[in-house]
């Protein structure tokens, strides 16, 4: 076991993105549940003690809401593929211009299971994302961003913190309603608390911006205006080209020029902007996180899990069990082994420095 | 070092300028105190030092502000980061990272300082501010005083020569405030940094100040000078200064030590007087309004209150004191029914408040929370008043008239968030008082109030107690406690440490004694008003 | 799962046993409809089947009944509800991309002599007496009215005659089969792939009669044996034991750190 330190945020995010990519490849509920369990296990073993580390539970709850919504949508609006009917809800015939949508009708077991699988897949992706934010808070990720992307990253991070703060603020405002003699439950309480919460969020954002500005955020440093414009322009060009390229890959009807050439242009532009931006060296980093063996182990564990899923996909159909007709999902051993390898970070990543670790080390030194 | 030249600042949509023709100069290495009533423009003055006004807030700044030879008209705040460091009122709102060390290094990262230099400076600041034991802690787990010191450190690492702080000790208990002020004086005396502070609670700070800038507000000219010069005439003064003015001491004492040296004759004279006649008479207390029996409260695994047994009677003003985190706010929340006790009971007028509906509980107990802004969620003051009348089932205009008694001249079309602290507190108080609850609770009402507003609050609370309300006020401000409280309850770590008449609890405590008591010890006098009454009774005013 | 599918099919087959014949009189609440399936592009043929179904059956339910009656295996759908395969054709794939278009089963509605591309939802379209539905496998189609229609022309002559006393089947040359087809509850007319017809050419028609459907032959939904199902349940149980261990360990760790 290595000495306590914080892992490079890129390693955690790479691992989490690999798990999310695995989840996107499958609708097998057994594998998806295993992915969630793996993510939860690693989070509980290696999370830090900042407030962001408790976010995993919130993401799990959000995933549950997603699954419920998906199933309810299927019951109300889903395509009425014939199957074993469980129950029926009254059907509403829609005018011919809405012919593609069905409202009501018999609800079949197969369609419910299909909705459950798809909702579970989304919930798993959310859980992977929640694991990433739990293991390294967005602020740490921000510090690891290259200089050119830094300012965009700050906007994203501040937007990130809106949700948890809004939840806390809305609870305070609803309690305050009780102090004024109005009930703090019910729809009226929630809707009336929206405006004060938003005003409070705006005040906080302005205070944060003033504090950051007073400490030199956004300094031009040595770069001239034209240099900055050039690097920002390259970043924008790269992102647009990447978007076009990924769309082209997904849509078979797109002309060939919109696929790999667009992707290549995007990657070259982004790399160029990083190189150009890096040369002016506007920001330095205090104690940058090293990328050594534990980081490699964590990233490779995630990549191995993803590779095992690709392999299992080639080998058969088990990653997408059929729901019409309904069958018992098969469990591909390769994928399970890959996911077990993805739990390695729980042992091989260094434990984060917690209060207990610090105080014992100081007691030993004293 | 700091030079303001004919500075006039007008905010957008304002009818009159906030500051008119302000000119003063602060030499290097001085601690300069900015004083004035709430809403007079102190914050505006402070934020103009590094250019946040007008670049961040909007508005027009006429004149020039020059810091160490650099004008704020030429450079935006981020380019002045290595010249001026600004710490806002709420340090937690300005934190950008998760951990103490990262926060300290943030300014240097923005400035592009080399990594070895960064490490050295972080270690220096940790030692200077006494933060080395908490260097690995997440910022969210720090106490208020520690957060304030980390915020100061985070602007200091950039190496500025000027430090600007807006009410750094308002949210801190006396001990934490002393830590922060000690750190600031060390910066001034050891490093020669120029420090500009705005404070309401002058009694803590004025002894360290080299220069005072008094902002009277309403566009009147700013008064600049040494403390003795400025406080000789002003109405805003700490109790020690007022005592000195009353007793005719010269030069005016600024600290308890200076006052004690001059107070010998006054003490001898007062020792001959029968003082019990001039104490603030205790009110006649009525029936028990609220009672807690074995109250236990917890937040998750942390126990906030243990076995609290207290009674609150009508006509009594009870002061709840103790360190931050001792459980004062928790007790108030339980008394108004926002939280349910883990065990034990809370009864207000015979009912358990957490079981009552919101409509019923405001007729029994009313709480003005620490952040009075959470109570206000309408667009204008007039809308708040009429909503409050509707909720309490009163005739329209009742809340408005209560508001006018507490805080006169509030613009009815103003947005509640644009009001000054004192006005916002007054508005919240009038809303809570509209339904006339027998038990009135206030959580840290004196934060952000100047002496005049505090005096008005004290008079209001006395009047309410005379009318038969039970008033409970949780506060750090010992002067207010001395002026208005009949009884004092001290909490520590969730338990009641002492509960008795305010005079007895407060007078001999080194932490909770007001300045007058410390100066005139062992005489049992708490406020300047009592001294005045005693002297007048024996015909010794003016004292010489 | 197989048991449930089996039960469903038993319901279907028993329903069929009670339905009246396509050529005989209808009981109350029943209608006659014809469904044309053209899988010529896949190597199959084009066939038209007359079925008697309860009123208000949807287009998709009709397809399911047709598969049940003909014994050609249940219709395969994708997870989004897209129809993938009828009669097991194509064997794999569903709406795949092909040369700038899609390979899919197009849905048509027969109206007085011509096919109209169905912009109607087959899952909600309720059939009435005398409706003719068509399905054609399109290669490289665009999903619009330009796609080719089934090769059998929709006309009332696809329905067997109702007049009592008349033979309830289309006339045929004696050379075709040599036997007189007996009355059956549904009739299928097959057309060979290369020929298209404007009207029925009696000489080239061959009729087939249906055998009563054997229950086990139709139970294609559960094509797996129960043994491999048991193996799968074991694997699933093993993975859930793993998940329970991880969740339990995480729970204990959370408790200990508090």
PDB file of C-alpha atoms in Angstrom, chain B residues 338-487:
ATOM      1  CA  UNK B 338     -37.916  23.843  12.586  1.00  0.00           C
ATOM      2  CA  UNK B 339     -36.299  20.725  14.004  1.00  0.00           C
ATOM      3  CA  UNK B 340     -37.589  17.807  15.952  1.00  0.00           C
ATOM      4  CA  UNK B 341     -35.772  16.861  19.158  1.00  0.00           C
ATOM      5  CA  UNK B 342     -33.981  13.520  19.160  1.00  0.00           C
ATOM      6  CA  UNK B 343     -35.253  13.050  22.701  1.00  0.00           C
ATOM      7  CA  UNK B 344     -36.743  15.243  25.405  1.00  0.00           C
ATOM      8  CA  UNK B 345     -39.457  17.836  24.920  1.00  0.00           C
ATOM      9  CA  UNK B 346     -39.847  21.449  23.915  1.00  0.00           C
ATOM     10  CA  UNK B 347     -43.063  23.229  24.848  1.00  0.00           C
ATOM     11  CA  UNK B 348     -44.034  26.740  23.870  1.00  0.00           C
ATOM     12  CA  UNK B 349     -47.338  27.950  25.345  1.00  0.00           C
ATOM     13  CA  UNK B 350     -48.113  24.350  26.165  1.00  0.00           C
ATOM     14  CA  UNK B 351     -47.728  22.987  22.623  1.00  0.00           C
ATOM     15  CA  UNK B 352     -44.829  21.273  20.909  1.00  0.00           C
ATOM     16  CA  UNK B 353     -43.821  23.662  18.119  1.00  0.00           C
ATOM     17  CA  UNK B 354     -42.636  21.037  15.646  1.00  0.00           C
ATOM     18  CA  UNK B 355     -46.063  19.457  15.695  1.00  0.00           C
ATOM     19  CA  UNK B 356     -47.892  22.683  14.975  1.00  0.00           C
ATOM     20  CA  UNK B 357     -48.723  23.748  11.467  1.00  0.00           C
ATOM     21  CA  UNK B 358     -46.835  26.703  10.064  1.00  0.00           C
ATOM     22  CA  UNK B 359     -49.906  28.861  10.471  1.00  0.00           C
ATOM     23  CA  UNK B 360     -50.172  28.130  14.180  1.00  0.00           C
ATOM     24  CA  UNK B 361     -46.528  28.198  15.101  1.00  0.00           C
ATOM     25  CA  UNK B 362     -45.994  31.855  14.094  1.00  0.00           C
ATOM     26  CA  UNK B 363     -48.644  32.867  16.563  1.00  0.00           C
ATOM     27  CA  UNK B 364     -46.712  31.145  19.311  1.00  0.00           C
ATOM     28  CA  UNK B 365     -43.022  31.679  18.488  1.00  0.00           C
ATOM     29  CA  UNK B 366     -41.228  33.822  15.929  1.00  0.00           C
ATOM     30  CA  UNK B 367     -37.597  33.545  14.810  1.00  0.00           C
ATOM     31  CA  UNK B 368     -35.505  36.068  12.929  1.00  0.00           C
ATOM     32  CA  UNK B 369     -32.732  33.856  11.459  1.00  0.00           C
ATOM     33  CA  UNK B 370     -29.069  34.755  11.090  1.00  0.00           C
ATOM     34  CA  UNK B 371     -29.430  35.524   7.445  1.00  0.00           C
ATOM     35  CA  UNK B 372     -32.563  37.661   7.564  1.00  0.00           C
ATOM     36  CA  UNK B 373     -32.612  37.682   3.779  1.00  0.00           C
ATOM     37  CA  UNK B 374     -34.019  34.139   3.598  1.00  0.00           C
ATOM     38  CA  UNK B 375     -37.277  35.409   5.064  1.00  0.00           C
ATOM     39  CA  UNK B 376     -37.742  37.897   2.255  1.00  0.00           C
ATOM     40  CA  UNK B 377     -38.836  36.680  -1.142  1.00  0.00           C
ATOM     41  CA  UNK B 378     -40.870  39.384  -2.720  1.00  0.00           C
ATOM     42  CA  UNK B 379     -39.754  42.066  -5.100  1.00  0.00           C
ATOM     43  CA  UNK B 380     -40.416  45.180  -3.083  1.00  0.00           C
ATOM     44  CA  UNK B 381     -40.682  46.181   0.534  1.00  0.00           C
ATOM     45  CA  UNK B 382     -44.331  47.108   0.039  1.00  0.00           C
ATOM     46  CA  UNK B 383     -45.091  43.636  -1.336  1.00  0.00           C
ATOM     47  CA  UNK B 384     -43.407  42.036   1.669  1.00  0.00           C
ATOM     48  CA  UNK B 385     -45.470  44.093   4.087  1.00  0.00           C
ATOM     49  CA  UNK B 386     -48.772  43.364   2.412  1.00  0.00           C
ATOM     50  CA  UNK B 387     -47.931  39.648   2.138  1.00  0.00           C
ATOM     51  CA  UNK B 388     -47.115  39.606   5.813  1.00  0.00           C
ATOM     52  CA  UNK B 389     -50.429  41.275   6.652  1.00  0.00           C
ATOM     53  CA  UNK B 390     -52.259  38.691   4.557  1.00  0.00           C
ATOM     54  CA  UNK B 391     -50.479  35.726   6.133  1.00  0.00           C
ATOM     55  CA  UNK B 392     -51.110  36.876   9.675  1.00  0.00           C
ATOM     56  CA  UNK B 393     -54.660  37.948   8.951  1.00  0.00           C
ATOM     57  CA  UNK B 394     -54.057  41.529  10.010  1.00  0.00           C
ATOM     58  CA  UNK B 395     -55.368  44.793   8.684  1.00  0.00           C
ATOM     59  CA  UNK B 396     -53.289  45.978   5.804  1.00  0.00           C
ATOM     60  CA  UNK B 397     -50.676  48.473   6.854  1.00  0.00           C
ATOM     61  CA  UNK B 398     -49.940  46.895  10.239  1.00  0.00           C
ATOM     62  CA  UNK B 399     -46.557  45.506   9.221  1.00  0.00           C
ATOM     63  CA  UNK B 400     -45.689  48.765   7.506  1.00  0.00           C
ATOM     64  CA  UNK B 401     -46.336  50.744  10.671  1.00  0.00           C
ATOM     65  CA  UNK B 402     -44.243  48.327  12.761  1.00  0.00           C
ATOM     66  CA  UNK B 403     -41.457  48.684  10.202  1.00  0.00           C
ATOM     67  CA  UNK B 404     -41.613  52.451  10.412  1.00  0.00           C
ATOM     68  CA  UNK B 405     -41.193  52.264  14.165  1.00  0.00           C
ATOM     69  CA  UNK B 406     -38.137  50.050  13.904  1.00  0.00           C
ATOM     70  CA  UNK B 407     -36.397  51.455  10.846  1.00  0.00           C
ATOM     71  CA  UNK B 408     -37.683  54.779   9.635  1.00  0.00           C
ATOM     72  CA  UNK B 409     -37.496  55.948   6.019  1.00  0.00           C
ATOM     73  CA  UNK B 410     -37.379  52.695   4.131  1.00  0.00           C
ATOM     74  CA  UNK B 411     -38.245  53.200   0.480  1.00  0.00           C
ATOM     75  CA  UNK B 412     -41.316  51.029  -0.190  1.00  0.00           C
ATOM     76  CA  UNK B 413     -40.324  50.315  -3.771  1.00  0.00           C
ATOM     77  CA  UNK B 414     -36.813  49.156  -2.904  1.00  0.00           C
ATOM     78  CA  UNK B 415     -35.881  45.519  -3.500  1.00  0.00           C
ATOM     79  CA  UNK B 416     -35.212  43.781  -0.176  1.00  0.00           C
ATOM     80  CA  UNK B 417     -31.791  42.640  -1.324  1.00  0.00           C
ATOM     81  CA  UNK B 418     -30.762  46.223  -1.979  1.00  0.00           C
ATOM     82  CA  UNK B 419     -31.467  47.362   1.559  1.00  0.00           C
ATOM     83  CA  UNK B 420     -28.679  47.843   4.060  1.00  0.00           C
ATOM     84  CA  UNK B 421     -28.138  45.244   6.773  1.00  0.00           C
ATOM     85  CA  UNK B 422     -29.934  47.269   9.396  1.00  0.00           C
ATOM     86  CA  UNK B 423     -32.905  47.937   7.176  1.00  0.00           C
ATOM     87  CA  UNK B 424     -33.179  44.291   6.177  1.00  0.00           C
ATOM     88  CA  UNK B 425     -33.076  43.198   9.783  1.00  0.00           C
ATOM     89  CA  UNK B 426     -35.759  45.736  10.590  1.00  0.00           C
ATOM     90  CA  UNK B 427     -37.960  44.463   7.806  1.00  0.00           C
ATOM     91  CA  UNK B 428     -37.550  40.841   8.905  1.00  0.00           C
ATOM     92  CA  UNK B 429     -38.231  41.813  12.495  1.00  0.00           C
ATOM     93  CA  UNK B 430     -41.399  43.677  11.594  1.00  0.00           C
ATOM     94  CA  UNK B 431     -42.666  40.691   9.623  1.00  0.00           C
ATOM     95  CA  UNK B 432     -42.066  38.347  12.545  1.00  0.00           C
ATOM     96  CA  UNK B 433     -43.572  40.793  15.040  1.00  0.00           C
ATOM     97  CA  UNK B 434     -46.695  41.332  12.956  1.00  0.00           C
ATOM     98  CA  UNK B 435     -48.382  38.263  14.405  1.00  0.00           C
ATOM     99  CA  UNK B 436     -47.238  39.235  17.934  1.00  0.00           C
ATOM    100  CA  UNK B 437     -45.878  35.900  19.115  1.00  0.00           C
ATOM    101  CA  UNK B 438     -45.343  35.595  22.869  1.00  0.00           C
ATOM    102  CA  UNK B 439     -41.894  34.110  22.297  1.00  0.00           C
ATOM    103  CA  UNK B 440     -39.542  36.125  20.108  1.00  0.00           C
ATOM    104  CA  UNK B 441     -36.210  34.627  19.024  1.00  0.00           C
ATOM    105  CA  UNK B 442     -33.370  36.458  17.312  1.00  0.00           C
ATOM    106  CA  UNK B 443     -30.271  34.722  15.954  1.00  0.00           C
ATOM    107  CA  UNK B 444     -27.245  37.055  15.761  1.00  0.00           C
ATOM    108  CA  UNK B 445     -29.234  40.200  14.976  1.00  0.00           C
ATOM    109  CA  UNK B 446     -26.354  42.586  15.618  1.00  0.00           C
ATOM    110  CA  UNK B 447     -24.156  41.476  12.754  1.00  0.00           C
ATOM    111  CA  UNK B 448     -23.650  44.386  10.420  1.00  0.00           C
ATOM    112  CA  UNK B 449     -25.351  46.940  12.664  1.00  0.00           C
ATOM    113  CA  UNK B 450     -23.635  50.139  13.677  1.00  0.00           C
ATOM    114  CA  UNK B 451     -23.906  51.580  17.177  1.00  0.00           C
ATOM    115  CA  UNK B 452     -26.929  53.726  16.375  1.00  0.00           C
ATOM    116  CA  UNK B 453     -28.874  50.853  14.904  1.00  0.00           C
ATOM    117  CA  UNK B 454     -27.881  48.656  17.825  1.00  0.00           C
ATOM    118  CA  UNK B 455     -29.171  51.293  20.222  1.00  0.00           C
ATOM    119  CA  UNK B 456     -32.500  51.375  18.430  1.00  0.00           C
ATOM    120  CA  UNK B 457     -32.653  47.575  18.530  1.00  0.00           C
ATOM    121  CA  UNK B 458     -31.955  47.603  22.267  1.00  0.00           C
ATOM    122  CA  UNK B 459     -34.752  50.085  22.869  1.00  0.00           C
ATOM    123  CA  UNK B 460     -37.144  48.054  20.738  1.00  0.00           C
ATOM    124  CA  UNK B 461     -36.368  44.815  22.559  1.00  0.00           C
ATOM    125  CA  UNK B 462     -36.811  46.520  25.940  1.00  0.00           C
ATOM    126  CA  UNK B 463     -40.174  47.821  24.857  1.00  0.00           C
ATOM    127  CA  UNK B 464     -41.243  44.393  23.644  1.00  0.00           C
ATOM    128  CA  UNK B 465     -40.233  42.827  26.934  1.00  0.00           C
ATOM    129  CA  UNK B 466     -42.169  45.478  28.809  1.00  0.00           C
ATOM    130  CA  UNK B 467     -45.215  44.591  26.736  1.00  0.00           C
ATOM    131  CA  UNK B 468     -44.959  41.003  27.924  1.00  0.00           C
ATOM    132  CA  UNK B 469     -43.067  39.154  25.190  1.00  0.00           C
ATOM    133  CA  UNK B 470     -40.356  36.670  26.081  1.00  0.00           C
ATOM    134  CA  UNK B 471     -37.287  37.649  24.076  1.00  0.00           C
ATOM    135  CA  UNK B 472     -34.334  35.338  23.446  1.00  0.00           C
ATOM    136  CA  UNK B 473     -31.350  36.746  21.618  1.00  0.00           C
ATOM    137  CA  UNK B 474     -28.330  34.671  20.567  1.00  0.00           C
ATOM    138  CA  UNK B 475     -25.342  36.939  20.165  1.00  0.00           C
ATOM    139  CA  UNK B 476     -21.622  37.497  20.569  1.00  0.00           C
ATOM    140  CA  UNK B 477     -21.996  41.195  21.168  1.00  0.00           C
ATOM    141  CA  UNK B 478     -21.333  41.739  24.873  1.00  0.00           C
ATOM    142  CA  UNK B 479     -22.259  45.409  24.724  1.00  0.00           C
ATOM    143  CA  UNK B 480     -25.770  44.602  23.568  1.00  0.00           C
ATOM    144  CA  UNK B 481     -26.059  41.929  26.225  1.00  0.00           C
ATOM    145  CA  UNK B 482     -24.983  44.426  28.846  1.00  0.00           C
ATOM    146  CA  UNK B 483     -27.521  46.936  27.603  1.00  0.00           C
ATOM    147  CA  UNK B 484     -30.630  44.823  27.326  1.00  0.00           C
ATOM    148  CA  UNK B 485     -30.372  41.319  28.790  1.00  0.00           C
ATOM    149  CA  UNK B 486     -31.955  40.337  32.099  1.00  0.00           C
ATOM    150  CA  UNK B 487     -30.660  36.812  32.067  1.00  0.00           C
TER     151      UNK B 487
END
